[in-house]
């Protein structure tokens, strides 16, 4: 009887709880929206169950989240700015450190770790790293536990223009994306920063909607753009180890990988006209961690993340491809060097496809061979999707030391491809279909076998990250 009651209560909360605030301009749901709704409800329930519904918004503030983007020069005195981000409301409880620790330790529990006294452990450890750990610290951002703002309009303004409405409104999970024309009175020969303000409109007047300052780099039509993935190439993430990846993302400080920060900063010093664009497939709700960390260690640049938007299936599946494609279409006369690592399969497929479709723009693909340095990695790369004649594989960042002059030549249009630095595909270790099947099986064993069973897993499931774990 009690079980039935609990089940009914759960069911009721699943169907009744839509963790969203609706404003004036809601859009009709896409087919994918409708199909994914039951799954989304379950996920939302698990995300929100520690924050009571009455706790909604004590402060009644609806926020806009956004990150540095790019702007292309459209004519002599105007640029087209890429605007993207999401709108959210953070319930008071989402900023409560204890609630954050509760969610974090529960996530750890799913990876198979004993969580009896983890809350105290984590609290202790977080304090070690951040003695002034405050509820507002980026650690496990409130955005994760936030409510989405559906159907809000946006106004855009700059220091010398009046607010005007964007031709878009926020989607079901708060996501928005638009291009907007801005008048400028200057010529640009290198990426140049300017600021604008975004403000939500069309929501109930009980909510406060503060304006958010956003940053944009005006990038000239010609030159070199370095597009880079972030996880396991620019920062230590260890995406193949769920426990480590989770802890690195949610509690540890951002740590650059290898000496890639020195390599990038050297390139930026030597080639001040180069544009850097950072692309991650991490959901956009983690943007603050990435923008803060990369901003601290790497040259300034623009960003793209995985949009929380179920508008179309292809965009859900391959956000990296669509993000870089949008960038190339905005600057069709620029040349591109794409950087990533072999443990992120989405990078391999996206880069391979982009090179096929934009062979004149995509000059060189630089990939870190993760297998050479990280024995724990079980993800097998399908390197065959990459063009052998434009591929530079490296093991450690010192191999990129001779690259600066080559990049300058690519920028100047003096050389094509990787300017003679190509390594081609390595002999022996190339996986085709085999890579998909083997990775899927190993991934299945790790995530389903190890993660879902928790610490009660049967002995025959040999879990690689299956060790007692303390931070
Ligand atoms: C965790 O807590 C349960 C119940 O309080 C207890 O039975 C169990 O022994 C504890 N496990 C560890 C490893 O402390
Ligand atoms: C509502 O959104 C659509 C696009 O999503 C836009 O064309 C329209 O102008 C918006 N209407 C209002 C009143 O903001
Ligand atoms: C600027 O970017 C927009 C959006 O991608 C694109 O439609 C337009 O063609 C670009 N303008 C130029 C001059 O390349
Ligand atoms: C990179 O590592 C691979 C092993 O994964 C090795 O075969 C290769 O020789 C290494 N390359 C260099 C330049 O050290
Ligand atoms: C996974 O990460 C945890 C925590 O950093 C570590 O203790 C464990 O040894 C890792 N497992 C592997 C296989 O690298
Ligand atoms: C708002 C709220 O209910 N927070 C609770 C979330 O769970 C942790 C651990 O059980 C509690 O300590 C918080 O008070």
mmCIF file of N, CA, C and O in Angstrom, residues 286-380:
data_model
loop_
_atom_site.group_PDB
_atom_site.id
_atom_site.type_symbol
_atom_site.label_atom_id
_atom_site.label_comp_id
_atom_site.label_asym_id
_atom_site.label_seq_id
_atom_site.Cartn_x
_atom_site.Cartn_y
_atom_site.Cartn_z
ATOM 1 N N UNK A 286 26.935 24.512 -18.557
ATOM 2 C CA UNK A 286 28.253 24.497 -17.918
ATOM 3 C C UNK A 286 29.146 25.627 -18.423
ATOM 4 O O UNK A 286 30.331 25.657 -18.125
ATOM 5 N N UNK A 287 28.578 26.565 -19.191
ATOM 6 C CA UNK A 287 29.392 27.570 -19.865
ATOM 7 C C UNK A 287 30.304 28.342 -18.910
ATOM 8 O O UNK A 287 31.441 28.667 -19.243
ATOM 9 N N UNK A 288 29.811 28.636 -17.706
ATOM 10 C CA UNK A 288 30.559 29.522 -16.815
ATOM 11 C C UNK A 288 31.921 28.913 -16.447
ATOM 12 O O UNK A 288 32.942 29.592 -16.433
ATOM 13 N N UNK A 289 31.902 27.618 -16.187
ATOM 14 C CA UNK A 289 33.136 26.905 -15.839
ATOM 15 C C UNK A 289 34.153 27.009 -16.981
ATOM 16 O O UNK A 289 35.328 27.293 -16.775
ATOM 17 N N UNK A 290 33.684 26.778 -18.218
ATOM 18 C CA UNK A 290 34.569 26.803 -19.376
ATOM 19 C C UNK A 290 35.065 28.212 -19.674
ATOM 20 O O UNK A 290 36.242 28.425 -19.938
ATOM 21 N N UNK A 291 34.163 29.189 -19.665
ATOM 22 C CA UNK A 291 34.535 30.547 -20.042
ATOM 23 C C UNK A 291 35.499 31.129 -19.010
ATOM 24 O O UNK A 291 36.488 31.769 -19.345
ATOM 25 N N UNK A 292 35.240 30.851 -17.748
ATOM 26 C CA UNK A 292 36.111 31.327 -16.682
ATOM 27 C C UNK A 292 37.498 30.679 -16.784
ATOM 28 O O UNK A 292 38.519 31.339 -16.747
ATOM 29 N N UNK A 293 37.523 29.358 -16.933
ATOM 30 C CA UNK A 293 38.787 28.623 -16.972
ATOM 31 C C UNK A 293 39.601 28.953 -18.210
ATOM 32 O O UNK A 293 40.803 29.226 -18.130
ATOM 33 N N UNK A 294 38.945 28.936 -19.374
ATOM 34 C CA UNK A 294 39.679 29.242 -20.609
ATOM 35 C C UNK A 294 40.100 30.704 -20.595
ATOM 36 O O UNK A 294 41.197 31.045 -21.034
ATOM 37 N N UNK A 295 39.238 31.586 -20.089
ATOM 38 C CA UNK A 295 39.549 33.010 -20.033
ATOM 39 C C UNK A 295 40.780 33.261 -19.176
ATOM 40 O O UNK A 295 41.563 34.165 -19.433
ATOM 41 N N UNK A 296 40.971 32.416 -18.161
ATOM 42 C CA UNK A 296 42.102 32.587 -17.256
ATOM 43 C C UNK A 296 43.404 32.066 -17.875
ATOM 44 O O UNK A 296 44.461 32.639 -17.667
ATOM 45 N N UNK A 297 43.326 30.965 -18.637
ATOM 46 C CA UNK A 297 44.548 30.297 -19.106
ATOM 47 C C UNK A 297 44.836 30.440 -20.599
ATOM 48 O O UNK A 297 45.941 30.153 -21.036
ATOM 49 N N UNK A 298 43.844 30.778 -21.388
ATOM 50 C CA UNK A 298 44.002 30.737 -22.850
ATOM 51 C C UNK A 298 43.710 32.093 -23.483
ATOM 52 O O UNK A 298 43.101 32.961 -22.838
ATOM 53 N N UNK A 299 44.109 32.287 -24.752
ATOM 54 C CA UNK A 299 43.829 33.580 -25.407
ATOM 55 C C UNK A 299 42.318 33.825 -25.492
ATOM 56 O O UNK A 299 41.547 32.867 -25.582
ATOM 57 N N UNK A 300 41.911 35.090 -25.456
ATOM 58 C CA UNK A 300 40.480 35.387 -25.550
ATOM 59 C C UNK A 300 39.903 34.900 -26.886
ATOM 60 O O UNK A 300 40.611 34.842 -27.887
ATOM 61 N N UNK A 301 38.637 34.543 -26.889
ATOM 62 C CA UNK A 301 38.007 34.076 -28.115
ATOM 63 C C UNK A 301 36.516 33.945 -27.927
ATOM 64 O O UNK A 301 35.968 34.298 -26.878
ATOM 65 N N UNK A 302 35.870 33.418 -28.952
ATOM 66 C CA UNK A 302 34.424 33.215 -28.885
ATOM 67 C C UNK A 302 34.137 31.748 -28.576
ATOM 68 O O UNK A 302 35.042 30.907 -28.637
ATOM 69 N N UNK A 303 32.886 31.430 -28.251
ATOM 70 C CA UNK A 303 32.527 30.103 -27.752
ATOM 71 C C UNK A 303 31.257 29.575 -28.404
ATOM 72 O O UNK A 303 30.391 30.347 -28.821
ATOM 73 N N UNK A 304 31.154 28.242 -28.425
ATOM 74 C CA UNK A 304 29.888 27.577 -28.727
ATOM 75 C C UNK A 304 29.766 26.355 -27.840
ATOM 76 O O UNK A 304 30.767 25.673 -27.578
ATOM 77 N N UNK A 305 28.541 26.073 -27.382
ATOM 78 C CA UNK A 305 28.284 24.903 -26.545
ATOM 79 C C UNK A 305 27.132 24.102 -27.133
ATOM 80 O O UNK A 305 26.555 24.482 -28.144
ATOM 81 N N UNK A 306 26.803 23.001 -26.459
ATOM 82 C CA UNK A 306 25.655 22.196 -26.892
ATOM 83 C C UNK A 306 24.372 22.916 -26.458
ATOM 84 O O UNK A 306 24.123 23.090 -25.268
ATOM 85 N N UNK A 307 23.565 23.363 -27.425
ATOM 86 C CA UNK A 307 22.351 24.079 -27.032
ATOM 87 C C UNK A 307 21.336 23.143 -26.381
ATOM 88 O O UNK A 307 21.202 21.996 -26.812
ATOM 89 N N UNK A 308 20.683 23.603 -25.333
ATOM 90 C CA UNK A 308 19.615 22.794 -24.738
ATOM 91 C C UNK A 308 18.365 23.137 -25.504
ATOM 92 O O UNK A 308 17.584 24.023 -25.123
ATOM 93 N N UNK A 309 18.195 22.460 -26.620
ATOM 94 C CA UNK A 309 17.127 22.802 -27.539
ATOM 95 C C UNK A 309 16.800 21.532 -28.325
ATOM 96 O O UNK A 309 17.686 20.974 -28.961
ATOM 97 N N UNK A 310 15.566 21.073 -28.228
ATOM 98 C CA UNK A 310 15.195 19.855 -28.926
ATOM 99 C C UNK A 310 14.471 20.159 -30.238
ATOM 100 O O UNK A 310 13.575 19.453 -30.649
ATOM 101 N N UNK A 311 14.890 21.255 -30.875
ATOM 102 C CA UNK A 311 14.223 21.685 -32.106
ATOM 103 C C UNK A 311 14.393 20.692 -33.241
ATOM 104 O O UNK A 311 13.470 20.458 -34.005
ATOM 105 N N UNK A 312 15.597 20.134 -33.398
ATOM 106 C CA UNK A 312 15.763 19.184 -34.496
ATOM 107 C C UNK A 312 16.727 18.087 -34.073
ATOM 108 O O UNK A 312 17.698 18.329 -33.346
ATOM 109 N N UNK A 313 16.454 16.886 -34.532
ATOM 110 C CA UNK A 313 17.204 15.707 -34.147
ATOM 111 C C UNK A 313 18.677 15.835 -34.527
ATOM 112 O O UNK A 313 19.569 15.555 -33.732
ATOM 113 N N UNK A 314 18.948 16.314 -35.762
ATOM 114 C CA UNK A 314 20.335 16.379 -36.212
ATOM 115 C C UNK A 314 21.131 17.346 -35.336
ATOM 116 O O UNK A 314 22.305 17.125 -35.062
ATOM 117 N N UNK A 315 20.499 18.436 -34.919
ATOM 118 C CA UNK A 315 21.228 19.399 -34.087
ATOM 119 C C UNK A 315 21.469 18.859 -32.684
ATOM 120 O O UNK A 315 22.452 19.213 -32.037
ATOM 121 N N UNK A 316 20.564 17.997 -32.214
ATOM 122 C CA UNK A 316 20.766 17.384 -30.905
ATOM 123 C C UNK A 316 21.936 16.410 -30.974
ATOM 124 O O UNK A 316 22.759 16.322 -30.071
ATOM 125 N N UNK A 317 22.017 15.681 -32.103
ATOM 126 C CA UNK A 317 23.036 14.648 -32.219
ATOM 127 C C UNK A 317 24.437 15.223 -32.483
ATOM 128 O O UNK A 317 25.413 14.754 -31.926
ATOM 129 N N UNK A 318 24.534 16.236 -33.359
ATOM 130 C CA UNK A 318 25.882 16.719 -33.706
ATOM 131 C C UNK A 318 26.002 18.234 -33.587
ATOM 132 O O UNK A 318 26.198 18.922 -34.583
ATOM 133 N N UNK A 319 25.897 18.758 -32.346
ATOM 134 C CA UNK A 319 25.973 20.217 -32.171
ATOM 135 C C UNK A 319 27.304 20.802 -32.631
ATOM 136 O O UNK A 319 27.346 21.905 -33.156
ATOM 137 N N UNK A 320 28.395 20.034 -32.483
ATOM 138 C CA UNK A 320 29.698 20.571 -32.849
ATOM 139 C C UNK A 320 29.754 20.887 -34.339
ATOM 140 O O UNK A 320 30.238 21.937 -34.746
ATOM 141 N N UNK A 321 29.237 19.952 -35.136
ATOM 142 C CA UNK A 321 29.218 20.170 -36.581
ATOM 143 C C UNK A 321 28.442 21.451 -36.920
ATOM 144 O O UNK A 321 28.919 22.304 -37.663
ATOM 145 N N UNK A 322 27.252 21.603 -36.357
ATOM 146 C CA UNK A 322 26.416 22.767 -36.684
ATOM 147 C C UNK A 322 27.038 24.064 -36.181
ATOM 148 O O UNK A 322 26.948 25.101 -36.830
ATOM 149 N N UNK A 323 27.670 24.007 -35.016
ATOM 150 C CA UNK A 323 28.288 25.209 -34.465
ATOM 151 C C UNK A 323 29.447 25.690 -35.334
ATOM 152 O O UNK A 323 29.563 26.876 -35.632
ATOM 153 N N UNK A 324 30.317 24.747 -35.756
ATOM 154 C CA UNK A 324 31.473 25.153 -36.559
ATOM 155 C C UNK A 324 31.021 25.532 -37.966
ATOM 156 O O UNK A 324 31.540 26.460 -38.578
ATOM 157 N N UNK A 325 30.004 24.850 -38.467
ATOM 158 C CA UNK A 325 29.467 25.177 -39.778
ATOM 159 C C UNK A 325 28.927 26.609 -39.797
ATOM 160 O O UNK A 325 29.158 27.372 -40.736
ATOM 161 N N UNK A 326 28.229 26.984 -38.742
ATOM 162 C CA UNK A 326 27.692 28.351 -38.637
ATOM 163 C C UNK A 326 28.836 29.367 -38.647
ATOM 164 O O UNK A 326 28.758 30.414 -39.287
ATOM 165 N N UNK A 327 29.927 29.010 -37.952
ATOM 166 C CA UNK A 327 31.103 29.885 -37.906
ATOM 167 C C UNK A 327 31.702 30.036 -39.306
ATOM 168 O O UNK A 327 31.988 31.147 -39.758
ATOM 169 N N UNK A 328 31.881 28.912 -40.023
ATOM 170 C CA UNK A 328 32.501 28.968 -41.349
ATOM 171 C C UNK A 328 31.615 29.755 -42.319
ATOM 172 O O UNK A 328 32.095 30.544 -43.121
ATOM 173 N N UNK A 329 30.295 29.571 -42.208
ATOM 174 C CA UNK A 329 29.386 30.294 -43.100
ATOM 175 C C UNK A 329 29.400 31.793 -42.802
ATOM 176 O O UNK A 329 29.104 32.602 -43.674
ATOM 177 N N UNK A 330 29.736 32.137 -41.555
ATOM 178 C CA UNK A 330 29.807 33.558 -41.209
ATOM 179 C C UNK A 330 31.086 34.200 -41.729
ATOM 180 O O UNK A 330 31.137 35.396 -41.954
ATOM 181 N N UNK A 331 32.129 33.383 -41.900
ATOM 182 C CA UNK A 331 33.427 33.899 -42.383
ATOM 183 C C UNK A 331 33.931 32.992 -43.501
ATOM 184 O O UNK A 331 34.946 32.304 -43.339
ATOM 185 N N UNK A 332 33.239 32.983 -44.649
ATOM 186 C CA UNK A 332 33.599 32.010 -45.697
ATOM 187 C C UNK A 332 34.985 32.257 -46.291
ATOM 188 O O UNK A 332 35.545 31.357 -46.912
ATOM 189 N N UNK A 333 35.554 33.450 -46.095
ATOM 190 C CA UNK A 333 36.865 33.708 -46.702
ATOM 191 C C UNK A 333 38.020 33.456 -45.738
ATOM 192 O O UNK A 333 39.183 33.614 -46.103
ATOM 193 N N UNK A 334 37.708 33.079 -44.496
ATOM 194 C CA UNK A 334 38.794 32.802 -43.555
ATOM 195 C C UNK A 334 39.293 31.370 -43.735
ATOM 196 O O UNK A 334 38.605 30.525 -44.325
ATOM 197 N N UNK A 335 40.477 31.089 -43.225
ATOM 198 C CA UNK A 335 41.016 29.733 -43.259
ATOM 199 C C UNK A 335 40.965 29.180 -41.843
ATOM 200 O O UNK A 335 41.082 29.932 -40.876
ATOM 201 N N UNK A 336 40.792 27.856 -41.742
ATOM 202 C CA UNK A 336 40.539 27.245 -40.431
ATOM 203 C C UNK A 336 41.521 26.133 -40.114
ATOM 204 O O UNK A 336 41.853 25.315 -40.982
ATOM 205 N N UNK A 337 41.961 26.111 -38.857
ATOM 206 C CA UNK A 337 42.722 24.984 -38.323
ATOM 207 C C UNK A 337 41.875 24.423 -37.191
ATOM 208 O O UNK A 337 41.466 25.167 -36.296
ATOM 209 N N UNK A 338 41.537 23.136 -37.278
ATOM 210 C CA UNK A 338 40.651 22.526 -36.284
ATOM 211 C C UNK A 338 41.465 21.651 -35.337
ATOM 212 O O UNK A 338 42.285 20.840 -35.779
ATOM 213 N N UNK A 339 41.245 21.809 -34.042
ATOM 214 C CA UNK A 339 42.046 21.094 -33.047
ATOM 215 C C UNK A 339 41.163 20.252 -32.127
ATOM 216 O O UNK A 339 40.085 20.703 -31.713
ATOM 217 N N UNK A 340 41.626 19.033 -31.825
ATOM 218 C CA UNK A 340 40.844 18.180 -30.940
ATOM 219 C C UNK A 340 41.684 17.024 -30.433
ATOM 220 O O UNK A 340 42.913 17.046 -30.518
ATOM 221 N N UNK A 341 41.010 15.995 -29.902
ATOM 222 C CA UNK A 341 41.721 14.824 -29.394
ATOM 223 C C UNK A 341 40.987 13.573 -29.836
ATOM 224 O O UNK A 341 39.803 13.623 -30.158
ATOM 225 N N UNK A 342 41.706 12.452 -29.807
ATOM 226 C CA UNK A 342 41.127 11.233 -30.372
ATOM 227 C C UNK A 342 40.127 10.543 -29.446
ATOM 228 O O UNK A 342 39.541 9.542 -29.819
ATOM 229 N N UNK A 343 39.940 11.054 -28.232
ATOM 230 C CA UNK A 343 38.989 10.398 -27.331
ATOM 231 C C UNK A 343 37.583 10.991 -27.448
ATOM 232 O O UNK A 343 36.661 10.516 -26.806
ATOM 233 N N UNK A 344 37.436 12.039 -28.236
ATOM 234 C CA UNK A 344 36.114 12.630 -28.397
ATOM 235 C C UNK A 344 35.614 12.289 -29.793
ATOM 236 O O UNK A 344 35.998 12.935 -30.763
ATOM 237 N N UNK A 345 34.797 11.256 -29.885
ATOM 238 C CA UNK A 345 34.396 10.771 -31.204
ATOM 239 C C UNK A 345 33.606 11.820 -31.980
ATOM 240 O O UNK A 345 33.709 11.900 -33.198
ATOM 241 N N UNK A 346 32.855 12.671 -31.276
ATOM 242 C CA UNK A 346 32.058 13.677 -31.989
ATOM 243 C C UNK A 346 32.964 14.673 -32.711
ATOM 244 O O UNK A 346 32.595 15.231 -33.737
ATOM 245 N N UNK A 347 34.171 14.890 -32.189
ATOM 246 C CA UNK A 347 35.101 15.811 -32.848
ATOM 247 C C UNK A 347 35.576 15.216 -34.163
ATOM 248 O O UNK A 347 35.623 15.892 -35.184
ATOM 249 N N UNK A 348 35.906 13.921 -34.129
ATOM 250 C CA UNK A 348 36.416 13.266 -35.332
ATOM 251 C C UNK A 348 35.388 13.329 -36.449
ATOM 252 O O UNK A 348 35.698 13.742 -37.568
ATOM 253 N N UNK A 349 34.153 12.953 -36.156
ATOM 254 C CA UNK A 349 33.145 12.924 -37.219
ATOM 255 C C UNK A 349 32.815 14.337 -37.693
ATOM 256 O O UNK A 349 32.701 14.571 -38.897
ATOM 257 N N UNK A 350 32.699 15.281 -36.754
ATOM 258 C CA UNK A 350 32.350 16.650 -37.151
ATOM 259 C C UNK A 350 33.460 17.259 -38.009
ATOM 260 O O UNK A 350 33.190 17.836 -39.069
ATOM 261 N N UNK A 351 34.706 17.111 -37.597
ATOM 262 C CA UNK A 351 35.813 17.704 -38.344
ATOM 263 C C UNK A 351 35.939 17.063 -39.727
ATOM 264 O O UNK A 351 36.183 17.748 -40.717
ATOM 265 N N UNK A 352 35.785 15.729 -39.793
ATOM 266 C CA UNK A 352 35.877 15.038 -41.072
ATOM 267 C C UNK A 352 34.817 15.546 -42.042
ATOM 268 O O UNK A 352 35.087 15.839 -43.217
ATOM 269 N N UNK A 353 33.603 15.697 -41.541
ATOM 270 C CA UNK A 353 32.489 16.142 -42.377
ATOM 271 C C UNK A 353 32.697 17.595 -42.831
ATOM 272 O O UNK A 353 32.439 17.938 -43.989
ATOM 273 N N UNK A 354 33.184 18.441 -41.918
ATOM 274 C CA UNK A 354 33.393 19.852 -42.264
ATOM 275 C C UNK A 354 34.471 19.992 -43.332
ATOM 276 O O UNK A 354 34.355 20.802 -44.244
ATOM 277 N N UNK A 355 35.522 19.164 -43.235
ATOM 278 C CA UNK A 355 36.583 19.253 -44.236
ATOM 279 C C UNK A 355 36.057 18.852 -45.609
ATOM 280 O O UNK A 355 36.417 19.464 -46.611
ATOM 281 N N UNK A 356 35.179 17.831 -45.639
ATOM 282 C CA UNK A 356 34.604 17.397 -46.918
ATOM 283 C C UNK A 356 33.767 18.501 -47.536
ATOM 284 O O UNK A 356 33.786 18.723 -48.731
ATOM 285 N N UNK A 357 32.991 19.205 -46.673
ATOM 286 C CA UNK A 357 32.074 20.215 -47.186
ATOM 287 C C UNK A 357 32.739 21.562 -47.427
ATOM 288 O O UNK A 357 32.274 22.346 -48.250
ATOM 289 N N UNK A 358 33.799 21.847 -46.689
ATOM 290 C CA UNK A 358 34.482 23.141 -46.844
ATOM 291 C C UNK A 358 35.982 22.924 -47.019
ATOM 292 O O UNK A 358 36.790 23.385 -46.203
ATOM 293 N N UNK A 359 36.383 22.215 -48.106
ATOM 294 C CA UNK A 359 37.810 21.869 -48.256
ATOM 295 C C UNK A 359 38.708 23.091 -48.412
ATOM 296 O O UNK A 359 39.881 23.047 -48.021
ATOM 297 N N UNK A 360 38.183 24.199 -48.981
ATOM 298 C CA UNK A 360 39.045 25.377 -49.163
ATOM 299 C C UNK A 360 39.247 26.128 -47.856
ATOM 300 O O UNK A 360 40.263 26.789 -47.656
ATOM 301 N N UNK A 361 38.251 26.041 -46.981
ATOM 302 C CA UNK A 361 38.351 26.762 -45.714
ATOM 303 C C UNK A 361 39.158 25.951 -44.693
ATOM 304 O O UNK A 361 40.044 26.477 -44.040
ATOM 305 N N UNK A 362 38.813 24.660 -44.531
ATOM 306 C CA UNK A 362 39.493 23.837 -43.529
ATOM 307 C C UNK A 362 40.845 23.393 -44.079
ATOM 308 O O UNK A 362 40.916 22.607 -45.022
ATOM 309 N N UNK A 363 41.923 23.929 -43.501
ATOM 310 C CA UNK A 363 43.254 23.645 -44.017
ATOM 311 C C UNK A 363 43.908 22.475 -43.294
ATOM 312 O O UNK A 363 44.525 21.629 -43.915
ATOM 313 N N UNK A 364 43.792 22.439 -41.973
ATOM 314 C CA UNK A 364 44.585 21.485 -41.214
ATOM 315 C C UNK A 364 43.796 21.024 -39.989
ATOM 316 O O UNK A 364 43.095 21.831 -39.366
ATOM 317 N N UNK A 365 43.892 19.732 -39.687
ATOM 318 C CA UNK A 365 43.222 19.181 -38.510
ATOM 319 C C UNK A 365 44.299 18.629 -37.576
ATOM 320 O O UNK A 365 45.058 17.741 -37.967
ATOM 321 N N UNK A 366 44.398 19.197 -36.372
ATOM 322 C CA UNK A 366 45.430 18.787 -35.424
ATOM 323 C C UNK A 366 44.777 17.982 -34.302
ATOM 324 O O UNK A 366 43.859 18.465 -33.647
ATOM 325 N N UNK A 367 45.231 16.736 -34.119
ATOM 326 C CA UNK A 367 44.596 15.852 -33.143
ATOM 327 C C UNK A 367 45.614 15.323 -32.149
ATOM 328 O O UNK A 367 46.682 14.838 -32.547
ATOM 329 N N UNK A 368 45.274 15.391 -30.881
ATOM 330 C CA UNK A 368 46.139 14.786 -29.876
ATOM 331 C C UNK A 368 45.820 13.299 -29.773
ATOM 332 O O UNK A 368 44.647 12.923 -29.625
ATOM 333 N N UNK A 369 46.845 12.464 -29.882
ATOM 334 C CA UNK A 369 46.668 11.023 -29.783
ATOM 335 C C UNK A 369 46.605 10.637 -28.299
ATOM 336 O O UNK A 369 47.621 10.473 -27.643
ATOM 337 N N UNK A 370 45.392 10.509 -27.794
ATOM 338 C CA UNK A 370 45.191 10.281 -26.357
ATOM 339 C C UNK A 370 45.811 8.954 -25.907
ATOM 340 O O UNK A 370 46.388 8.850 -24.832
ATOM 341 N N UNK A 371 45.738 7.937 -26.783
ATOM 342 C CA UNK A 371 46.259 6.611 -26.448
ATOM 343 C C UNK A 371 47.727 6.640 -26.036
ATOM 344 O O UNK A 371 48.167 5.815 -25.229
ATOM 345 N N UNK A 372 48.487 7.580 -26.599
ATOM 346 C CA UNK A 372 49.925 7.606 -26.335
ATOM 347 C C UNK A 372 50.231 7.947 -24.883
ATOM 348 O O UNK A 372 51.263 7.552 -24.355
ATOM 349 N N UNK A 373 49.357 8.715 -24.222
ATOM 350 C CA UNK A 373 49.674 9.165 -22.868
ATOM 351 C C UNK A 373 48.678 8.727 -21.799
ATOM 352 O O UNK A 373 48.989 8.776 -20.621
ATOM 353 N N UNK A 374 47.473 8.318 -22.195
ATOM 354 C CA UNK A 374 46.468 7.962 -21.193
ATOM 355 C C UNK A 374 46.011 6.512 -21.336
ATOM 356 O O UNK A 374 45.071 6.219 -22.052
ATOM 357 N N UNK A 375 46.681 5.601 -20.619
ATOM 358 C CA UNK A 375 46.357 4.177 -20.764
ATOM 359 C C UNK A 375 44.929 3.846 -20.309
ATOM 360 O O UNK A 375 44.366 2.847 -20.735
ATOM 361 N N UNK A 376 44.346 4.700 -19.445
ATOM 362 C CA UNK A 376 43.000 4.421 -18.956
ATOM 363 C C UNK A 376 41.922 4.615 -20.005
ATOM 364 O O UNK A 376 40.795 4.152 -19.855
ATOM 365 N N UNK A 377 42.253 5.305 -21.098
ATOM 366 C CA UNK A 377 41.243 5.608 -22.108
ATOM 367 C C UNK A 377 40.816 4.346 -22.860
ATOM 368 O O UNK A 377 41.649 3.603 -23.349
ATOM 369 N N UNK A 378 39.505 4.117 -22.959
ATOM 370 C CA UNK A 378 39.017 2.943 -23.684
ATOM 371 C C UNK A 378 38.295 3.326 -24.962
ATOM 372 O O UNK A 378 37.768 2.483 -25.675
ATOM 373 N N UNK A 379 38.237 4.628 -25.268
ATOM 374 C CA UNK A 379 37.507 5.060 -26.457
ATOM 375 C C UNK A 379 38.412 4.892 -27.680
ATOM 376 O O UNK A 379 39.496 5.453 -27.738
ATOM 377 N N UNK A 380 37.989 4.074 -28.630
ATOM 378 C CA UNK A 380 38.803 3.828 -29.815
ATOM 379 C C UNK A 380 38.415 4.805 -30.911
ATOM 380 O O UNK A 380 37.265 4.865 -31.310
#
